[in-house]
Short mmCIF file of C-alpha atoms in Angstrom, two decimals:
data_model
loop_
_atom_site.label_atom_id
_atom_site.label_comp_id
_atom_site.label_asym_id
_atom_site.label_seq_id
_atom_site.Cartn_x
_atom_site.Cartn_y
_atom_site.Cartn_z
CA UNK M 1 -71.75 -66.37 34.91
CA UNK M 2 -73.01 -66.90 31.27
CA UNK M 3 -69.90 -66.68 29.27
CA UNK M 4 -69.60 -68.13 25.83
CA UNK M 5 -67.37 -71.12 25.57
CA UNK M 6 -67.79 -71.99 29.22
CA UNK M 7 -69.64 -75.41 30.65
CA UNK M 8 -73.21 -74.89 29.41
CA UNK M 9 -73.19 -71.65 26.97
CA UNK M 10 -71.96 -72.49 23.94
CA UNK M 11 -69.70 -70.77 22.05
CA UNK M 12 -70.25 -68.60 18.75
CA UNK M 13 -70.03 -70.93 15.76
CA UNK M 14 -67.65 -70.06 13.09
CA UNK M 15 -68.98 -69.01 9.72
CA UNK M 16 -65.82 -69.68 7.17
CA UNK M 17 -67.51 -67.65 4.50
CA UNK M 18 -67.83 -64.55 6.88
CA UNK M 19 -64.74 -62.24 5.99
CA UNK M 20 -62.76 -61.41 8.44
CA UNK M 21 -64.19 -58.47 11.08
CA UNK M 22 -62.03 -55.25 10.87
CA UNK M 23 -62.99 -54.43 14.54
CA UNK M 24 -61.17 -57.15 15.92
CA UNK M 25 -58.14 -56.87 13.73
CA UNK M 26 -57.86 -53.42 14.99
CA UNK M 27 -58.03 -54.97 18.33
CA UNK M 28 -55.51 -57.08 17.99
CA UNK M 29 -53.11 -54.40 16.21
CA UNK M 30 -53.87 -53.13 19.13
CA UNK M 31 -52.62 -55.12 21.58
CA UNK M 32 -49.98 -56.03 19.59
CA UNK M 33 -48.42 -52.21 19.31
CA UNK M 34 -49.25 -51.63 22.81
CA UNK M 35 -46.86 -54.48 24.58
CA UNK M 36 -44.50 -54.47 21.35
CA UNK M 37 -43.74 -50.28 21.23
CA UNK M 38 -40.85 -51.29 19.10
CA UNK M 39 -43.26 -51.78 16.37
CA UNK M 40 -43.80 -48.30 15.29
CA UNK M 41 -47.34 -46.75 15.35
CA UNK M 42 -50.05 -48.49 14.84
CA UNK M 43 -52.50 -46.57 12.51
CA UNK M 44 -49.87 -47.28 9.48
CA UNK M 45 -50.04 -50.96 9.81
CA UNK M 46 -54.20 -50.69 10.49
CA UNK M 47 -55.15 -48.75 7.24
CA UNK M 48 -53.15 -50.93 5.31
CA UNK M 49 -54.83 -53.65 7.11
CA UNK M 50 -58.41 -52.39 6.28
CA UNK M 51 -57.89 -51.85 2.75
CA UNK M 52 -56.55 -55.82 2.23
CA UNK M 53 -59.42 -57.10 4.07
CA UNK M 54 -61.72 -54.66 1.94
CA UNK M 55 -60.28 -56.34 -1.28
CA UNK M 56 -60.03 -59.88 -0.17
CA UNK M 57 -62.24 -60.65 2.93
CA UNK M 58 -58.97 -60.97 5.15
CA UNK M 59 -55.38 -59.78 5.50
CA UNK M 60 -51.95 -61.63 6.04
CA UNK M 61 -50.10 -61.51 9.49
CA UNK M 62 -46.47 -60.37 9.40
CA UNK M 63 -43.83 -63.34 11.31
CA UNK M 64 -43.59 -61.04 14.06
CA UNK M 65 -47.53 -60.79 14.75
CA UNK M 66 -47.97 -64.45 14.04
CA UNK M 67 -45.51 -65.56 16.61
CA UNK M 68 -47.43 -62.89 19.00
CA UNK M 69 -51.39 -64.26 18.46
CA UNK M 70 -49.71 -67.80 19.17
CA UNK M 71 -47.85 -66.75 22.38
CA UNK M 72 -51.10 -64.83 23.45
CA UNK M 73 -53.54 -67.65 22.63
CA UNK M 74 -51.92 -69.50 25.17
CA UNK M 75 -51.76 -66.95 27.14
CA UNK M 76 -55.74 -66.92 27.12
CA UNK M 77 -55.96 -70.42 27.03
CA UNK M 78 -58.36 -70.56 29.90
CA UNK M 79 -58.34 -74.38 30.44
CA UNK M 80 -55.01 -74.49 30.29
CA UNK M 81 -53.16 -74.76 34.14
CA UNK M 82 -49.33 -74.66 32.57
CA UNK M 83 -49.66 -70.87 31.20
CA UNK M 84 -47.00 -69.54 33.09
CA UNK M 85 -44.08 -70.27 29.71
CA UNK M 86 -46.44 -68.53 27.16
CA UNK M 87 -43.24 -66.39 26.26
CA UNK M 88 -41.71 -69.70 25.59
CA UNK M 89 -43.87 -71.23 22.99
CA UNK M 90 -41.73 -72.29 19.43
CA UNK M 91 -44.02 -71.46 16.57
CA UNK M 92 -43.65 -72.67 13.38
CA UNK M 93 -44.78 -70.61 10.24
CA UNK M 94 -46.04 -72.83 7.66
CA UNK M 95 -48.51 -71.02 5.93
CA UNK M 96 -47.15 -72.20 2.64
CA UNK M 97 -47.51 -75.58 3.37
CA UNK M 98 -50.79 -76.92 1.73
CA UNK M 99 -49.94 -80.32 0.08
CA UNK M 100 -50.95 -83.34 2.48
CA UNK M 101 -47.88 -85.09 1.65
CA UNK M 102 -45.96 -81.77 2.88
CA UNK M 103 -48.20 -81.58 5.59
CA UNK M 104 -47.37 -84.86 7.08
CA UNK M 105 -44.21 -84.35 6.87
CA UNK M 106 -44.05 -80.75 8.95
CA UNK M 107 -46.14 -82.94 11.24
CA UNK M 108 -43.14 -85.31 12.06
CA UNK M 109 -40.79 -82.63 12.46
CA UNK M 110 -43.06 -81.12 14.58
CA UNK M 111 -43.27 -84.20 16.90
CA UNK M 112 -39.46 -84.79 16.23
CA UNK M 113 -38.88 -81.27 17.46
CA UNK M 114 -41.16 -81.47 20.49
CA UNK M 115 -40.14 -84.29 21.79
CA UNK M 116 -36.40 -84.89 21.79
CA UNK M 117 -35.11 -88.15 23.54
CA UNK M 118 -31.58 -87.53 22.21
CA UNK M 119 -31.43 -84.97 24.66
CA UNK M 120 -34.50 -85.68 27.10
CA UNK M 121 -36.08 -82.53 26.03
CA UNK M 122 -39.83 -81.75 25.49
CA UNK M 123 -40.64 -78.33 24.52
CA UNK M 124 -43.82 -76.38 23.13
CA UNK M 125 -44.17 -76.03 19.86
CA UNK M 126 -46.78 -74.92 17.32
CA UNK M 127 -47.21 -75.31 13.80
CA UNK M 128 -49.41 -72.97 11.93
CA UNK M 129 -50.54 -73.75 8.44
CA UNK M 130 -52.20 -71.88 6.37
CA UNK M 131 -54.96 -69.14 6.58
CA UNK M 132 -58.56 -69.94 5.93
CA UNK M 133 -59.44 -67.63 3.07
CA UNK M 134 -63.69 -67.23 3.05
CA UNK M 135 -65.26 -68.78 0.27
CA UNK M 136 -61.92 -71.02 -0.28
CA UNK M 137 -61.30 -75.01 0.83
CA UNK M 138 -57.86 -75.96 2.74
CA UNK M 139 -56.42 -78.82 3.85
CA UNK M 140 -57.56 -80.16 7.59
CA UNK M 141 -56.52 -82.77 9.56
CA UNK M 142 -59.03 -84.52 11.40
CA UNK M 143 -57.10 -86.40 14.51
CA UNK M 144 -57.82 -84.52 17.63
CA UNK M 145 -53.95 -85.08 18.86
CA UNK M 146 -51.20 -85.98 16.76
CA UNK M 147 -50.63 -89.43 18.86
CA UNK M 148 -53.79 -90.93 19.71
CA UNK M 149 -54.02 -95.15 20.14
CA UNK M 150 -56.80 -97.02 18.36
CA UNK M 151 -59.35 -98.91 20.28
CA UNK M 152 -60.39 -102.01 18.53
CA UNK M 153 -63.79 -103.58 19.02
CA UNK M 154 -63.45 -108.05 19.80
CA UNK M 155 -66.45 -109.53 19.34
CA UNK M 156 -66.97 -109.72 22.44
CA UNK M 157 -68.16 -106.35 22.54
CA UNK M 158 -64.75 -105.21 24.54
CA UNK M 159 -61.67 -103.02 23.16
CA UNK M 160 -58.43 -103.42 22.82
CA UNK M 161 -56.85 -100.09 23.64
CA UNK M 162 -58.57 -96.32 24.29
CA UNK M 163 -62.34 -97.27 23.90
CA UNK M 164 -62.63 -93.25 23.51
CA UNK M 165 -61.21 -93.81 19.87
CA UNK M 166 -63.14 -96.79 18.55
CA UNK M 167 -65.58 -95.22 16.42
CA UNK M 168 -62.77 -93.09 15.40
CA UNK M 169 -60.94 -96.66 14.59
CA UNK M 170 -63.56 -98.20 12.83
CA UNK M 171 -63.96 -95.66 10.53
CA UNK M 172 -60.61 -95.43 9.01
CA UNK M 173 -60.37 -99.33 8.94
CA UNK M 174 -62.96 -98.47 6.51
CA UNK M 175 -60.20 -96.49 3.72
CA UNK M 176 -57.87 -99.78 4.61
CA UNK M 177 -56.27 -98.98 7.84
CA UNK M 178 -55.96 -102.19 9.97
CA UNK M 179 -53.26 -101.72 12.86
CA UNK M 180 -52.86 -104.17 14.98
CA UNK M 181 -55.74 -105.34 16.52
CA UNK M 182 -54.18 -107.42 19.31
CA UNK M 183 -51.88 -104.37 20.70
CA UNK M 184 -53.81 -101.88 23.42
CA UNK M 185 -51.54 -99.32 22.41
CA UNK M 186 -51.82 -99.22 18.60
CA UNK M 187 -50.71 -95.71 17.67
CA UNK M 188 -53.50 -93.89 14.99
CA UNK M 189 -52.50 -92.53 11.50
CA UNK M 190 -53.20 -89.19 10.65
CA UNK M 191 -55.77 -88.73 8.34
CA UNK M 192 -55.04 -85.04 6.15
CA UNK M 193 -58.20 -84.26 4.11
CA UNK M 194 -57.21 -82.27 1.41
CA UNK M 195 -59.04 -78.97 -0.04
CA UNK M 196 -60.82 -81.41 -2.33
CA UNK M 197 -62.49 -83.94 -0.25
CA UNK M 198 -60.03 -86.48 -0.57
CA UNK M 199 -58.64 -88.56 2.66
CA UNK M 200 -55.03 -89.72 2.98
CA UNK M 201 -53.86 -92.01 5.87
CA UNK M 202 -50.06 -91.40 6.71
CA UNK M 203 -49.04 -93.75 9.99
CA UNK M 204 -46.51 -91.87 12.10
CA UNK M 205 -42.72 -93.21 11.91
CA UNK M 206 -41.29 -95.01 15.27
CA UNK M 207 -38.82 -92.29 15.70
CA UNK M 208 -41.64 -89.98 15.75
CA UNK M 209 -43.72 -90.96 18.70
CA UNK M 210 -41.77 -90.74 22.02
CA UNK M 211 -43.68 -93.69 24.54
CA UNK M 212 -42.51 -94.00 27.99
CA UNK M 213 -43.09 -97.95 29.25
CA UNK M 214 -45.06 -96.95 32.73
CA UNK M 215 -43.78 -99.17 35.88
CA UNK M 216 -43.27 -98.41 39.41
CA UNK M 217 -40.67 -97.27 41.86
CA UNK M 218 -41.47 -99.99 44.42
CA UNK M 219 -44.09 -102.42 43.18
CA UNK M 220 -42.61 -104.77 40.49
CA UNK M 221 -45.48 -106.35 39.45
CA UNK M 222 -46.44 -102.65 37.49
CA UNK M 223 -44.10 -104.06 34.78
CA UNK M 224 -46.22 -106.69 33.98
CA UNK M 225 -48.91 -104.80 32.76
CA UNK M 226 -47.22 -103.62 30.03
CA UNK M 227 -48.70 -100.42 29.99
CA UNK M 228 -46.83 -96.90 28.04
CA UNK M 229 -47.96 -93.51 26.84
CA UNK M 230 -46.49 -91.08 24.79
CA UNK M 231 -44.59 -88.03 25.46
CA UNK M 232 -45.62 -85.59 24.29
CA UNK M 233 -49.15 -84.30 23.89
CA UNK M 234 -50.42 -82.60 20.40
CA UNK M 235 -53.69 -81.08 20.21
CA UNK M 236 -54.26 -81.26 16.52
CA UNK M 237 -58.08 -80.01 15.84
CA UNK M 238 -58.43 -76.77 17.21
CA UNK M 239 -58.77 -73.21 15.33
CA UNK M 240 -56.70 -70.81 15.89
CA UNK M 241 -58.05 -67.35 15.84
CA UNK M 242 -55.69 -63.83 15.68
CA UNK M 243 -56.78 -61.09 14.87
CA UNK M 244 -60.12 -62.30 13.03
CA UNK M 245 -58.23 -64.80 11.20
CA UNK M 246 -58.78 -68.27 11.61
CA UNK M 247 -56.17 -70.91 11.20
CA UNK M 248 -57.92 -74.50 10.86
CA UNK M 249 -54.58 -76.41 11.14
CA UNK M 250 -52.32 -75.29 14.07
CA UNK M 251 -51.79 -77.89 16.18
CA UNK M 252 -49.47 -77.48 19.37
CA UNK M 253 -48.13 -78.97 22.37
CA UNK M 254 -46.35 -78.48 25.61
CA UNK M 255 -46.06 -81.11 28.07
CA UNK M 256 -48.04 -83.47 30.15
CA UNK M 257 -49.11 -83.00 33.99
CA UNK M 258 -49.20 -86.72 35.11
CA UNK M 259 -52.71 -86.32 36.38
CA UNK M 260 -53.60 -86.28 32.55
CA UNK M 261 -52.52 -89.76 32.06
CA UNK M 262 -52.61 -91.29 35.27
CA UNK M 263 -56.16 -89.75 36.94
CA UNK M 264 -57.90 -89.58 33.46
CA UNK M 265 -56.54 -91.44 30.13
CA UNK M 266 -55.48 -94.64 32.08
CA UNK M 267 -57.94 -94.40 35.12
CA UNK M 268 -61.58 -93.31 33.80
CA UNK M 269 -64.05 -96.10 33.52
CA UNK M 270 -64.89 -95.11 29.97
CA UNK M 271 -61.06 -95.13 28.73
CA UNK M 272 -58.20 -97.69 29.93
CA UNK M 273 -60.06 -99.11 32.89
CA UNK M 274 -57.12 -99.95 35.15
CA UNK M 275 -58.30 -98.96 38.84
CA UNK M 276 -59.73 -102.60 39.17
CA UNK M 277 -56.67 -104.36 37.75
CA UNK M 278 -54.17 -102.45 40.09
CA UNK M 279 -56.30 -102.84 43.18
CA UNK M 280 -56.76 -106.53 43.03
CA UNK M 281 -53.15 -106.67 41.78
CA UNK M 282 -52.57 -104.61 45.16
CA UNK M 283 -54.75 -106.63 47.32
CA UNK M 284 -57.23 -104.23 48.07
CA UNK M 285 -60.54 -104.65 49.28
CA UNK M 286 -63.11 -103.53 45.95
CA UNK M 287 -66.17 -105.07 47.65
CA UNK M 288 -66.86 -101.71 49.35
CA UNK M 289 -66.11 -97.68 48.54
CA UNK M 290 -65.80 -97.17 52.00
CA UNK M 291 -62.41 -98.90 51.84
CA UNK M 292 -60.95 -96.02 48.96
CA UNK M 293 -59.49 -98.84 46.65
CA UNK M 294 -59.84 -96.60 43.83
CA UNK M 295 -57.97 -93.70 45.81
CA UNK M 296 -55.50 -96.11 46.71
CA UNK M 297 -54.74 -97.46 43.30
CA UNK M 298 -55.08 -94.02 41.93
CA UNK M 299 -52.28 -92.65 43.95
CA UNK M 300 -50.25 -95.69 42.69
CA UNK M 301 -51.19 -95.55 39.13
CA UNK M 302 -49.81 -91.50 39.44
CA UNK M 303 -46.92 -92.06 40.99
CA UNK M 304 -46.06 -95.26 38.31
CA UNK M 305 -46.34 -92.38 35.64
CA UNK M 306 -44.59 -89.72 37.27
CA UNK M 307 -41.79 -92.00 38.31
CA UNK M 308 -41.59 -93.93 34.63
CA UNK M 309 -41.37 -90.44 33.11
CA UNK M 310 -38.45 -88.83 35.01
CA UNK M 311 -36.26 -92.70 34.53
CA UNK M 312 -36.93 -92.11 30.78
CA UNK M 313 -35.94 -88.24 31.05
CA UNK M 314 -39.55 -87.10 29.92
CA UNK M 315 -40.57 -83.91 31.15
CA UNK M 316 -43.78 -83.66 32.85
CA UNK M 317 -45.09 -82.15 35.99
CA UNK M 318 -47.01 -83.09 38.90
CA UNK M 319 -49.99 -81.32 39.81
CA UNK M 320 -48.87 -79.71 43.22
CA UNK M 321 -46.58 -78.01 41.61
CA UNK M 322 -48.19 -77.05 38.51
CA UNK M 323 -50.62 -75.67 40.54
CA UNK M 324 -48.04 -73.44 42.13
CA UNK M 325 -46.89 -72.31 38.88
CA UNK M 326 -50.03 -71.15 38.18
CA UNK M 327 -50.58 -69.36 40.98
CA UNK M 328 -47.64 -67.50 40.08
CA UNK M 329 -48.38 -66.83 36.66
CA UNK M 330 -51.71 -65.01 37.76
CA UNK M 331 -49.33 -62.94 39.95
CA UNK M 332 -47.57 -62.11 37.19
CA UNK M 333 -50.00 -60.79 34.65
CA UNK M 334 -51.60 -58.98 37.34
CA UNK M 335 -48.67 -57.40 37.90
CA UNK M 336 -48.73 -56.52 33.83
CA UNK M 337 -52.02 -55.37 34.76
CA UNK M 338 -53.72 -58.41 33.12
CA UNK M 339 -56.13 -60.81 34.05
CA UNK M 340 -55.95 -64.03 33.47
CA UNK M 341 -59.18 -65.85 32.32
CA UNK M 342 -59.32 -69.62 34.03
CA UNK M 343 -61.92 -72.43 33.78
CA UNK M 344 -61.69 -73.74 37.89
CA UNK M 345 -63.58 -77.26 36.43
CA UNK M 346 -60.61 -77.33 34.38
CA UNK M 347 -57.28 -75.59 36.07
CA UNK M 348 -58.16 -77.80 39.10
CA UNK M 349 -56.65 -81.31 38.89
CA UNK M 350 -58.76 -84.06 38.72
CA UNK M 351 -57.10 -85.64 41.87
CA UNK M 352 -56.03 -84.41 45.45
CA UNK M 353 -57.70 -81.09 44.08
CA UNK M 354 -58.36 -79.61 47.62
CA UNK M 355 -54.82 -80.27 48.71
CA UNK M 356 -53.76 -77.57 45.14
CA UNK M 357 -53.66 -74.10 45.74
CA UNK M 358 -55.52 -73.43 42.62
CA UNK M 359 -58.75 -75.36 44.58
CA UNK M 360 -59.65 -72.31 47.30
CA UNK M 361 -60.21 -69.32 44.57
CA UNK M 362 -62.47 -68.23 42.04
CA UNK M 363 -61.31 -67.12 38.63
CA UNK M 364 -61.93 -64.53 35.69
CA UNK M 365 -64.04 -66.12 33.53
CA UNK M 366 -64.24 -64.43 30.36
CA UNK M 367 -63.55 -65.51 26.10
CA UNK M 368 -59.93 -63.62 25.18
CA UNK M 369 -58.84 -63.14 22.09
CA UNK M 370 -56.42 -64.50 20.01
CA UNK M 371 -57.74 -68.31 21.48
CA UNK M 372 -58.40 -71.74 20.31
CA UNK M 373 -61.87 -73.10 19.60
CA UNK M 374 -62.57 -76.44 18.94
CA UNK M 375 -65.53 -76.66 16.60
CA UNK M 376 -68.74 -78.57 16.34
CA UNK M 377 -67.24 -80.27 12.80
CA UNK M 378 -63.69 -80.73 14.02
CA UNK M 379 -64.92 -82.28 17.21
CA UNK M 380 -66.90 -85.03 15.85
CA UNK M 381 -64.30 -85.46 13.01
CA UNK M 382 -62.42 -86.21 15.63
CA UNK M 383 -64.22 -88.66 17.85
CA UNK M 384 -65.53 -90.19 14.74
CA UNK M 385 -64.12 -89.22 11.20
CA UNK M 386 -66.30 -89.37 8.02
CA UNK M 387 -66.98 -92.54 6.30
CA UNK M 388 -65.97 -92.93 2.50
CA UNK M 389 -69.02 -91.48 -0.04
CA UNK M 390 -70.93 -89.70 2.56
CA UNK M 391 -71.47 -86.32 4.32
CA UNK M 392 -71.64 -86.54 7.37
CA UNK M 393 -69.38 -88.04 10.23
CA UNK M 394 -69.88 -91.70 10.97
CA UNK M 395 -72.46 -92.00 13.62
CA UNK M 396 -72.04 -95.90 13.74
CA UNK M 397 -69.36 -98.72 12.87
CA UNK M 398 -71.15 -101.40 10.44
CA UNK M 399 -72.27 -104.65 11.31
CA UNK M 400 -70.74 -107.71 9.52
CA UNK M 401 -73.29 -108.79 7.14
CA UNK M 402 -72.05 -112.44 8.26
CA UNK M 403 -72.55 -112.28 11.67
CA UNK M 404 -75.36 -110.46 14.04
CA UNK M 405 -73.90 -107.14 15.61
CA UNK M 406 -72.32 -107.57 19.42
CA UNK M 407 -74.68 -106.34 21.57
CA UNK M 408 -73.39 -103.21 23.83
CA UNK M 409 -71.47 -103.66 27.00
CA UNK M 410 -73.64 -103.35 30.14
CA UNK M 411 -73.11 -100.84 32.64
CA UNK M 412 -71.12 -103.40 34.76
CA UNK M 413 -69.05 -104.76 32.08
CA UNK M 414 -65.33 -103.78 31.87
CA UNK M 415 -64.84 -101.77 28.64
CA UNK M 416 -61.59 -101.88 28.16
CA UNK M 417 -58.87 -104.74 26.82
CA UNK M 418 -57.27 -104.42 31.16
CA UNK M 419 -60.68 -104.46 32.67
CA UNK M 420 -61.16 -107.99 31.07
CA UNK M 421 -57.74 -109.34 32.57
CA UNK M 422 -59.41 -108.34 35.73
CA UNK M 423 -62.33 -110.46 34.98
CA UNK M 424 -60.82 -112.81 33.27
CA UNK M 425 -61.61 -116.32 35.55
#
């Protein structure tokens, strides 16, 4: 099925000097009305709609229509598996908000209100700042999540943390940044570009970023590896669209399933590496596939993360029953007479996926709105930034002019900081 935004068809790129389309603010006044009756009638609210966007090329949400587009972008979040507390979401109206300095701040509050391990409790939140306005510059943020950890490049060629953020790295060690080079878990600043042009770095406060040290129920050696991950996870770079118009800076969070962090950000070849390190730790036999070493030290890796996260009273879920939750969410919009549109390379976890309920079905596959898009610019923003004095993103961290560039890993060279303890002799 050819739908836009989905695997190989490409989504509609945003124009931010188009105004905003009348047609679908009518839709979503709409939809609105319809499942809030309590509103009053809709053609009222519409005409005064039309005439604002007629004068200024876009209109201004009320609270109560704000808090709705959020609520139903999740809702039509069609990657998303944990759908089923879209009533739930906290949003934040910040439209006012426009100063970086301001805007870091909301930023903590947001992650201090997320994430609360006074009281164990991790909720989802969104913050929505303000509107784009065609023709007119605004503040972005170009981190893709609010907590992301640096990967810096040793001259050996290998990285010390999340190789997936090293060009990312690199370029704001060019405006001064340095972390810590020596810590695989060196959490990123935020870095706000204001209406102007003009990039400030703000590094997140400790009370701000929620880690959970990951170790295992029965294997006591998982301490030793000293690995963590944070709590609670902030998507930071996509657009929010209601209505027809487009919020650049909304980011939001709910909570992870532990697939996320033990099947993917800690697991994949191309991020923390650790599948070798944890079988030989385990004893397994890695001179064959047909022994399953990595599916054995994946299922331990998962359960170290599931386990860490309930001792430190982090919410998170595990995929089985995610998946049931789901299941029952489709239920339930069906039973609102909605359908529920679902990516299956995306709803179905990335381990044990046959075993998930959410593995034997097919799915509606279609691009609802209000949504989330992550765009062309924001995305490489985000795996890369911009370097100072130039236009474009940074394709490639400098060379030293004192030393000759470190060649590139080869294919059968550990990437990350853990895949060299492995091979360390």
């Amino acid at each position: 099925m050819s739908v836009p935004g989905y695997r190989d068809m490409p989504g509609q790129e945003w124009d931010p000097q188009q105004p905003v389309d009348a047609r679908e603010a009518e839709d979503f006044l709409d939809l609105f009305h319809r499942e809030n009756p309590q509103r009053g009638d809709v053609r009222e609210r519409l005409a005064r709609v039309v005439d604002e966007i007629a004068e200024t090329g876009t209109y201004t949400h009320t609270y109560a229509e704000l808090v709705f587009g959020c609520r139903v972008a999740w809702r039509n979040a069609s990657r998303c598996i944990g759908r089923l507390y879209w009533r739930s979401l906290v949003v934040r109206d910040l439209r006012k908000v426009g100063a970086p300095d301001e805007i870091f701040e909301e930023l903590v509050r947001h992650l201090r209100l997320a994430g609360q391990r006074e009281r164990n409790v991790i909720r989802p939140v969104i913050s929505v700042f303000a509107q784009h306005v065609p023709g007119r510059a605004s503040a972005r943020l170009w981190n893709e999540q609010l907590i992301r950890y640096a990967g810096h490049r040793e001259p050996d060629g290998l990285i010390t943390g999340d190789p997936r953020n090293t060009q990312f790295t690199e370029t704001l060690q060019q405006y001064g940044w340095r972390g810590k080079p020596d810590n695989p878990f060196d959490v990123l600043p935020l870095a706000i570009e204001g209406p102007g042009g003009d990039v400030n770095l703000y590094d997140l406060p400790e009370h701000a970023v929620w880690e959970v040290p990951i170790e295992h129920p029965t294997l006591r050696w998982f301490a030793e590896l000293g690995l963590r991950w944070h709590a609670v996870p902030a998507i930071a770079n996509m657009r929010l669209t209601i209505g027809g118009v487009d919020y650049p800076l909304a980011p939001f969070n709910g909570w992870y399933m532990g697939t996320e962090i033990g099947a993917r950000n800690l697991a994949d070849p191309d991020r923390y590496n650790l599948l070798p390190v944890i079988a030989e730790r385990m004893g397994l036999d890695t001179s064959t596939e047909r022994s399953l070493w990595r599916d054995g030290a994946l299922l331990e890796l998962n359960r170290a993360v599931l386990w860490s996260f309930d001792q430190a009273g982090a919410r998170i879920s595990d995929h089985h029953s995610e998946s049931e939750r789901f299941l029952a969410h489709i239920a339930s919009e069906e039973r609102a007479g909605r359908e529920v549109p679902a990516d299956w390379s995306w709803i179905v976890p990335p381990m044990s996926g046959s075993t998930t309920g959410v593995f034997h079905r097919y799915y509606h596959e279609a691009d609802q709105r209000p949504a989330f898009y992550l765009d062309s610019e924001a995305r490489d923003l985000g795996r890369r930034g911009r370097s100072p004095n130039t236009a474009e993103p940074a394709e490639a961290p400098p060379s030293c002019p004192f030393h000759e560039p470190t060649p590139p890993a080869t294919p059968t060279e550990p990437r990350s900081w853990f895949g060299r303890l492995f091979h360390r002799p």
